[in-house]
Structure formats: structure tokens, C-alpha cells
Backbone as a chain_set.jsonl record, in Angstrom:
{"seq": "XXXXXXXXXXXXXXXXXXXXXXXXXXXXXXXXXXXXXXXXXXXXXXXXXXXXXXXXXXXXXXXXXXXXXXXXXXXXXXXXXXXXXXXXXXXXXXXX", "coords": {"N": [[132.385, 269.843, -63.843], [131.529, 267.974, -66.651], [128.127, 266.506, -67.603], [128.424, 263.971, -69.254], [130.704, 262.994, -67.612], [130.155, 262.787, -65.154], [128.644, 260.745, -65.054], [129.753, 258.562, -65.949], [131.707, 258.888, -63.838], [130.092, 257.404, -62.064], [129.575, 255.087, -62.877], [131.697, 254.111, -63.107], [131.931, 253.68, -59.984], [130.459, 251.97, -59.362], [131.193, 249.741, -60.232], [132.617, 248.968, -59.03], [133.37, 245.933, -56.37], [131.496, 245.237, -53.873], [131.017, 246.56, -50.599], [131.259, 244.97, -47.304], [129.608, 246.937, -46.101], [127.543, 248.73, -47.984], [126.127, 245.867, -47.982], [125.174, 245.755, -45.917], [123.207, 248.031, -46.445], [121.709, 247.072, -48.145], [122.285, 246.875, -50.865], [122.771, 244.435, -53.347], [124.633, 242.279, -55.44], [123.286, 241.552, -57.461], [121.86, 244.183, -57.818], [123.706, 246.194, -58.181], [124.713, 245.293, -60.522], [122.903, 245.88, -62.273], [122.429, 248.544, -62.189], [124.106, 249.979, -62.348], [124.326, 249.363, -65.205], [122.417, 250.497, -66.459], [122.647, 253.097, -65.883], [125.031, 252.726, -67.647], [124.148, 252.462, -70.224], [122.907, 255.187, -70.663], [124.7, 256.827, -70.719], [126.049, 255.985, -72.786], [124.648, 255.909, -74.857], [124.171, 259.302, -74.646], [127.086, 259.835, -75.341], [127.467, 259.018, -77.884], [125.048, 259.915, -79.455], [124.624, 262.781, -78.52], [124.427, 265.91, -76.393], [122.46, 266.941, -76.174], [120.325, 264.845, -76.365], [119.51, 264.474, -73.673], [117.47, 264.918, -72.741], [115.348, 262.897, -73.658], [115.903, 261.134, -71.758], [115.0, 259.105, -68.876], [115.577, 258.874, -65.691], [114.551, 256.418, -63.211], [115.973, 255.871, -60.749], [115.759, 256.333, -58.036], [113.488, 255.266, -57.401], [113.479, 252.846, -57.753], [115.884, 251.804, -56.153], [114.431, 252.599, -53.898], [112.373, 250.383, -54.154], [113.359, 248.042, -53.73], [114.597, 248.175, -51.244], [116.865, 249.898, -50.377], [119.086, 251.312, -48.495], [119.971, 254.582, -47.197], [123.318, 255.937, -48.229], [126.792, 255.431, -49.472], [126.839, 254.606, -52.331], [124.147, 254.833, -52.705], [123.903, 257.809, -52.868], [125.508, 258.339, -54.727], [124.095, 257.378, -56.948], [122.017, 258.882, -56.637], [122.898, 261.215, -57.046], [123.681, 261.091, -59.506], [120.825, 261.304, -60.562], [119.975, 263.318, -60.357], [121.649, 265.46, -61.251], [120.978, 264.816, -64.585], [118.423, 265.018, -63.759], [118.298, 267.993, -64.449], [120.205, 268.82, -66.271], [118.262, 267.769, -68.083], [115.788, 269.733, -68.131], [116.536, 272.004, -68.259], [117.882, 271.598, -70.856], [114.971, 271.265, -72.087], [114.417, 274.308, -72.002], [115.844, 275.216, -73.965]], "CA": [[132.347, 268.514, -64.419], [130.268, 267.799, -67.393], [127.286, 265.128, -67.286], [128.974, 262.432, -69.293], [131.823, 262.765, -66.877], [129.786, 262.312, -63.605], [127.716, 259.333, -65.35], [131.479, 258.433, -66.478], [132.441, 258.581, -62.529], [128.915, 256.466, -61.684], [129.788, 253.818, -63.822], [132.966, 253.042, -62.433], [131.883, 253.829, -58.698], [129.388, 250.742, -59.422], [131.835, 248.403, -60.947], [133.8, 248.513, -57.709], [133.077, 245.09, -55.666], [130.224, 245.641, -52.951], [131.785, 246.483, -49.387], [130.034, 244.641, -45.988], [128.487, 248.264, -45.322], [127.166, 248.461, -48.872], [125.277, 244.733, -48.453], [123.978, 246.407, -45.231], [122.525, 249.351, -47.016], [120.262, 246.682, -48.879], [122.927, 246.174, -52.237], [123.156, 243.176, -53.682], [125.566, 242.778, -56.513], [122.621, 241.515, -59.263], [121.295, 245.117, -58.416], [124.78, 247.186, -58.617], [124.989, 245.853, -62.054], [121.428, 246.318, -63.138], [121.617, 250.106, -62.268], [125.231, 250.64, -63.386], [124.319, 248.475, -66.896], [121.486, 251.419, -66.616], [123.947, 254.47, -65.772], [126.227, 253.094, -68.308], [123.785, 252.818, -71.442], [122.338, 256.261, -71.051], [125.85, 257.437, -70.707], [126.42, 255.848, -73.733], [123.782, 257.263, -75.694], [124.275, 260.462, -74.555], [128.206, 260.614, -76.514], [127.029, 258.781, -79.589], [123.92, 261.207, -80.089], [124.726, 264.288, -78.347], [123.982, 265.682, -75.287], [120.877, 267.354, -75.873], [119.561, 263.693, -76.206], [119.373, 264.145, -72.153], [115.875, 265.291, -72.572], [115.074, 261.897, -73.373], [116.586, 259.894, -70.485], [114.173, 258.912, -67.822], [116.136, 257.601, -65.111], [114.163, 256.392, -62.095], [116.551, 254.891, -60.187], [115.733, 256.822, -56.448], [112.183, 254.347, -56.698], [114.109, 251.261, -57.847], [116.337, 251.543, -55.02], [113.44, 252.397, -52.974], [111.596, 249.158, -54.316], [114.785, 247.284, -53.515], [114.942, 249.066, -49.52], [118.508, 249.925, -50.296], [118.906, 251.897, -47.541], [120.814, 255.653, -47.463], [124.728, 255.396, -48.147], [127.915, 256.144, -50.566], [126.248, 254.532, -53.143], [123.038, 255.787, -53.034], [124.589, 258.95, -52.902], [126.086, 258.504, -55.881], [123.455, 257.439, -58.174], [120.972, 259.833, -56.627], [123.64, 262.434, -57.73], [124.155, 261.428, -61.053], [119.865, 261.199, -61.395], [119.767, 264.591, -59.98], [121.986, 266.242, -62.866], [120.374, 264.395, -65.295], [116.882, 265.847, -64.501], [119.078, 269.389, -64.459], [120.157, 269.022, -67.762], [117.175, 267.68, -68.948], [115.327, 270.543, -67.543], [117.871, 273.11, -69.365], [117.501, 271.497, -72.445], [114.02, 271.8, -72.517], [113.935, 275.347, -71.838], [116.111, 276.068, -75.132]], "C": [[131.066, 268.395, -65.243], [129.225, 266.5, -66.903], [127.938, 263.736, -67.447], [130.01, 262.223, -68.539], [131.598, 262.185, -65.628], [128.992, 260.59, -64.306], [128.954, 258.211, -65.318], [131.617, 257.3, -64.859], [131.199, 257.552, -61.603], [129.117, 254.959, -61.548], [131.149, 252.851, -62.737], [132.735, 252.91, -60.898], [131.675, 252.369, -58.424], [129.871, 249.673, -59.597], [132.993, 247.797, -59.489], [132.898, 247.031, -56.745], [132.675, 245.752, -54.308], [131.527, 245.738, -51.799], [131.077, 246.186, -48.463], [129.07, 245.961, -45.828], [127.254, 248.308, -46.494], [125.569, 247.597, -49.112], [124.416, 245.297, -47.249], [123.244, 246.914, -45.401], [121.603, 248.822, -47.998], [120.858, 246.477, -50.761], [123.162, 245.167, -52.26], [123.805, 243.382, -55.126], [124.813, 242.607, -57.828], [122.073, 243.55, -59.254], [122.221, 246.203, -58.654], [124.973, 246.891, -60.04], [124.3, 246.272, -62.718], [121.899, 247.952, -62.798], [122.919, 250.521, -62.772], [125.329, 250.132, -64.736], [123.357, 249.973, -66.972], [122.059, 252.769, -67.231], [124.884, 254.603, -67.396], [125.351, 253.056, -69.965], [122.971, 254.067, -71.891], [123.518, 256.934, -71.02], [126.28, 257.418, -72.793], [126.143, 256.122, -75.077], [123.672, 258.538, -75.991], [126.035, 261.074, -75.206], [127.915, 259.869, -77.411], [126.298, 259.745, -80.048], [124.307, 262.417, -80.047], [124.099, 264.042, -77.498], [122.736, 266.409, -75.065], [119.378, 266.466, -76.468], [119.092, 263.712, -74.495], [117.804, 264.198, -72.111], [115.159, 263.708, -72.803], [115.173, 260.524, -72.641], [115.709, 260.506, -69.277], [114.604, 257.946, -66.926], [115.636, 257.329, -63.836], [114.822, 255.779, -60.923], [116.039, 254.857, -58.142], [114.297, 255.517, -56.37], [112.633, 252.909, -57.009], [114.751, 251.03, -57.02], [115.105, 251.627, -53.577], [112.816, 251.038, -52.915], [112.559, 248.432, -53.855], [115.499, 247.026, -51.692], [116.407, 249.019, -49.487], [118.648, 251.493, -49.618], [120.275, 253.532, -47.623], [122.781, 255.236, -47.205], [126.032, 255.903, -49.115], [126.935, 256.005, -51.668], [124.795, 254.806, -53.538], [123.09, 257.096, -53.426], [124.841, 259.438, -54.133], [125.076, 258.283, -57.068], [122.376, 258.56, -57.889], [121.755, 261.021, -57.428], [123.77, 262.494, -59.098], [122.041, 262.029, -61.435], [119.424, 262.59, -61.509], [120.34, 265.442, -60.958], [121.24, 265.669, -63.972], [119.256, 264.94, -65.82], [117.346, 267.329, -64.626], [119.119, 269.83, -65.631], [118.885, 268.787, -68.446], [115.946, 268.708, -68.924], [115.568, 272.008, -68.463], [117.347, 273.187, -70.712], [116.297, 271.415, -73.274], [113.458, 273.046, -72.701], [114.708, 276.11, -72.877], [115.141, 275.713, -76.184]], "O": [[129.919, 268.597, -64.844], [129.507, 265.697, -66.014], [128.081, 262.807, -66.653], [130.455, 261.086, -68.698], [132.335, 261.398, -65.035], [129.027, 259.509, -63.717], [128.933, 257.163, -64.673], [131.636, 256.09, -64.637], [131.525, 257.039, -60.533], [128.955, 254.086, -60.695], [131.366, 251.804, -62.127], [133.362, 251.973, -60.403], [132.315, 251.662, -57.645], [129.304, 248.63, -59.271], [133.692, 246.83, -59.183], [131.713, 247.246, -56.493], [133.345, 246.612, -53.737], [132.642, 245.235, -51.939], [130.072, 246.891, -48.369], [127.9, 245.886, -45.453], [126.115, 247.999, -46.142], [124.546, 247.918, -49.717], [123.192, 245.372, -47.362], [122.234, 246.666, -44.741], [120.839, 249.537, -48.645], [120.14, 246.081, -51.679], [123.778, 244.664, -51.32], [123.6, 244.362, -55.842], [125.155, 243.078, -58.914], [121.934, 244.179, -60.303], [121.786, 247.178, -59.268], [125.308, 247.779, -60.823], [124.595, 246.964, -63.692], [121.348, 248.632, -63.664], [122.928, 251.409, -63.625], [126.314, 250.409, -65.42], [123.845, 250.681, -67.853], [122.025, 253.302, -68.34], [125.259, 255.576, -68.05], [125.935, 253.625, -70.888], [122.456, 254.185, -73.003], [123.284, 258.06, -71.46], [126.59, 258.269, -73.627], [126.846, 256.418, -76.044], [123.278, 259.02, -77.053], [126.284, 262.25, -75.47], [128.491, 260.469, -78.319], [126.708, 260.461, -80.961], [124.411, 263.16, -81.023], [123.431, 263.037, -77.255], [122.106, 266.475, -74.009], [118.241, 266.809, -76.792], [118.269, 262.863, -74.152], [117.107, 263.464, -71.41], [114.338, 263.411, -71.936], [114.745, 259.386, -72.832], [115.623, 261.649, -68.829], [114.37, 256.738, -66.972], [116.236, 258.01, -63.004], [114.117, 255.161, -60.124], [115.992, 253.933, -57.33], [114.147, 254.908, -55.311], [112.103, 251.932, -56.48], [114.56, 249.87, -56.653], [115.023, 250.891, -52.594], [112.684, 250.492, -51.819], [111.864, 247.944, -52.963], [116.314, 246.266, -51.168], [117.074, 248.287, -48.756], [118.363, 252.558, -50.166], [121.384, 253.347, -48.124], [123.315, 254.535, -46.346], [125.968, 257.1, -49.398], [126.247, 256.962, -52.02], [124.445, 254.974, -54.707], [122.337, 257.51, -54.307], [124.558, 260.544, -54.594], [125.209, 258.952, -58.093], [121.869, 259.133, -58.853], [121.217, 261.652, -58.338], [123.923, 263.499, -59.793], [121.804, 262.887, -62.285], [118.721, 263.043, -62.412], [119.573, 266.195, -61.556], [120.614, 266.64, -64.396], [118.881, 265.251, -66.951], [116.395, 267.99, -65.044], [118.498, 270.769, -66.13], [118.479, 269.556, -69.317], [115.066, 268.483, -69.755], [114.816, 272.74, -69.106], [116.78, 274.03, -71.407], [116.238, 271.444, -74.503], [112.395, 273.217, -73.298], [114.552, 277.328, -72.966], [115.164, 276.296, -77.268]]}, "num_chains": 1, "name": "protein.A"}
């Protein structure tokens, strides 16, 4: 699975309405959209430009959820995963 595909599968994870376990884990729904409005405009950047724009996407999200105490879960899961390819590629594409 390419990048824009997992950012792709981020996006929509995020758009899904919070579940009780979720609000346990410290989500609230202003911050599922703030970080999937996040997810979804570096997504969106990255097929207008090209994808060896990645090098310039700085996505901190693991300390915004930290600042936030949104506690380990699906959705953490999931954006840590997308931030984790992210710095992968961006990593890559500095080393061509």
C-alpha cells in the first residue's frame, strides 16, 4: 500500500463517529477533526504536487495527542501509523 493510500485509509478511519471506548482513550470529536483536517491536507498536497513533496510534511501528531492525554487505542494506532510512514518516506526521499 502506497502512502497516499494509507493517509487515504486515515482520513476516512477519522471521519467515522467517535465510539464510547474512543471518548475513553481521551478523543473528543473537535480533536478527531483537527488531526484528520491535518491527515487530510497533507494527503492532499502530496497528489497535487507529487510525492516526493513528503520531505516536506512535518506531522507531529504522536505530541498533539500526547498534549491532548489521548490515551493508547485503534485510533491512535492509526494515526501513529500513518506518521510513522510518513517519516519513512520522508527519510527515503531524502536519501535520493
Amino acid at each position: 500500500m502506497d502512502l497516499t493510500e494509507s493517509l487515504k485509509e486515515a482520513v476516512v478511519a477519522l471521519k467515522v463517529p467517535l465510539e464510547p471506548v474512543d471518548r475513553e482513550q481521551g478523543w473528543t470529536d473537535e480533536l478527531r477533526r483537527e488531526i484528520q483536517e491535518e491527515i487530510s491536507v497533507h494527503r492532499s498536497m502530496l497528489r497535487r504536487h507529487g510525492i516526493w513533496n513528503v520531505r516536506y510534511v512535518r506531522l507531529r501528531l504522536d505530541a498533539w495527542m500526547d498534549a491532548e492525554g489521548v490515551q493508547p487505542g485503534r485510533l491512535r494506532d492509526v494515526v501513529l501509523g500513518v506518521q510513522a510512514l510518513v517519516v519513512e518516506a520522508r527519510d527515503a526521499a531524502r536519501l535520493r
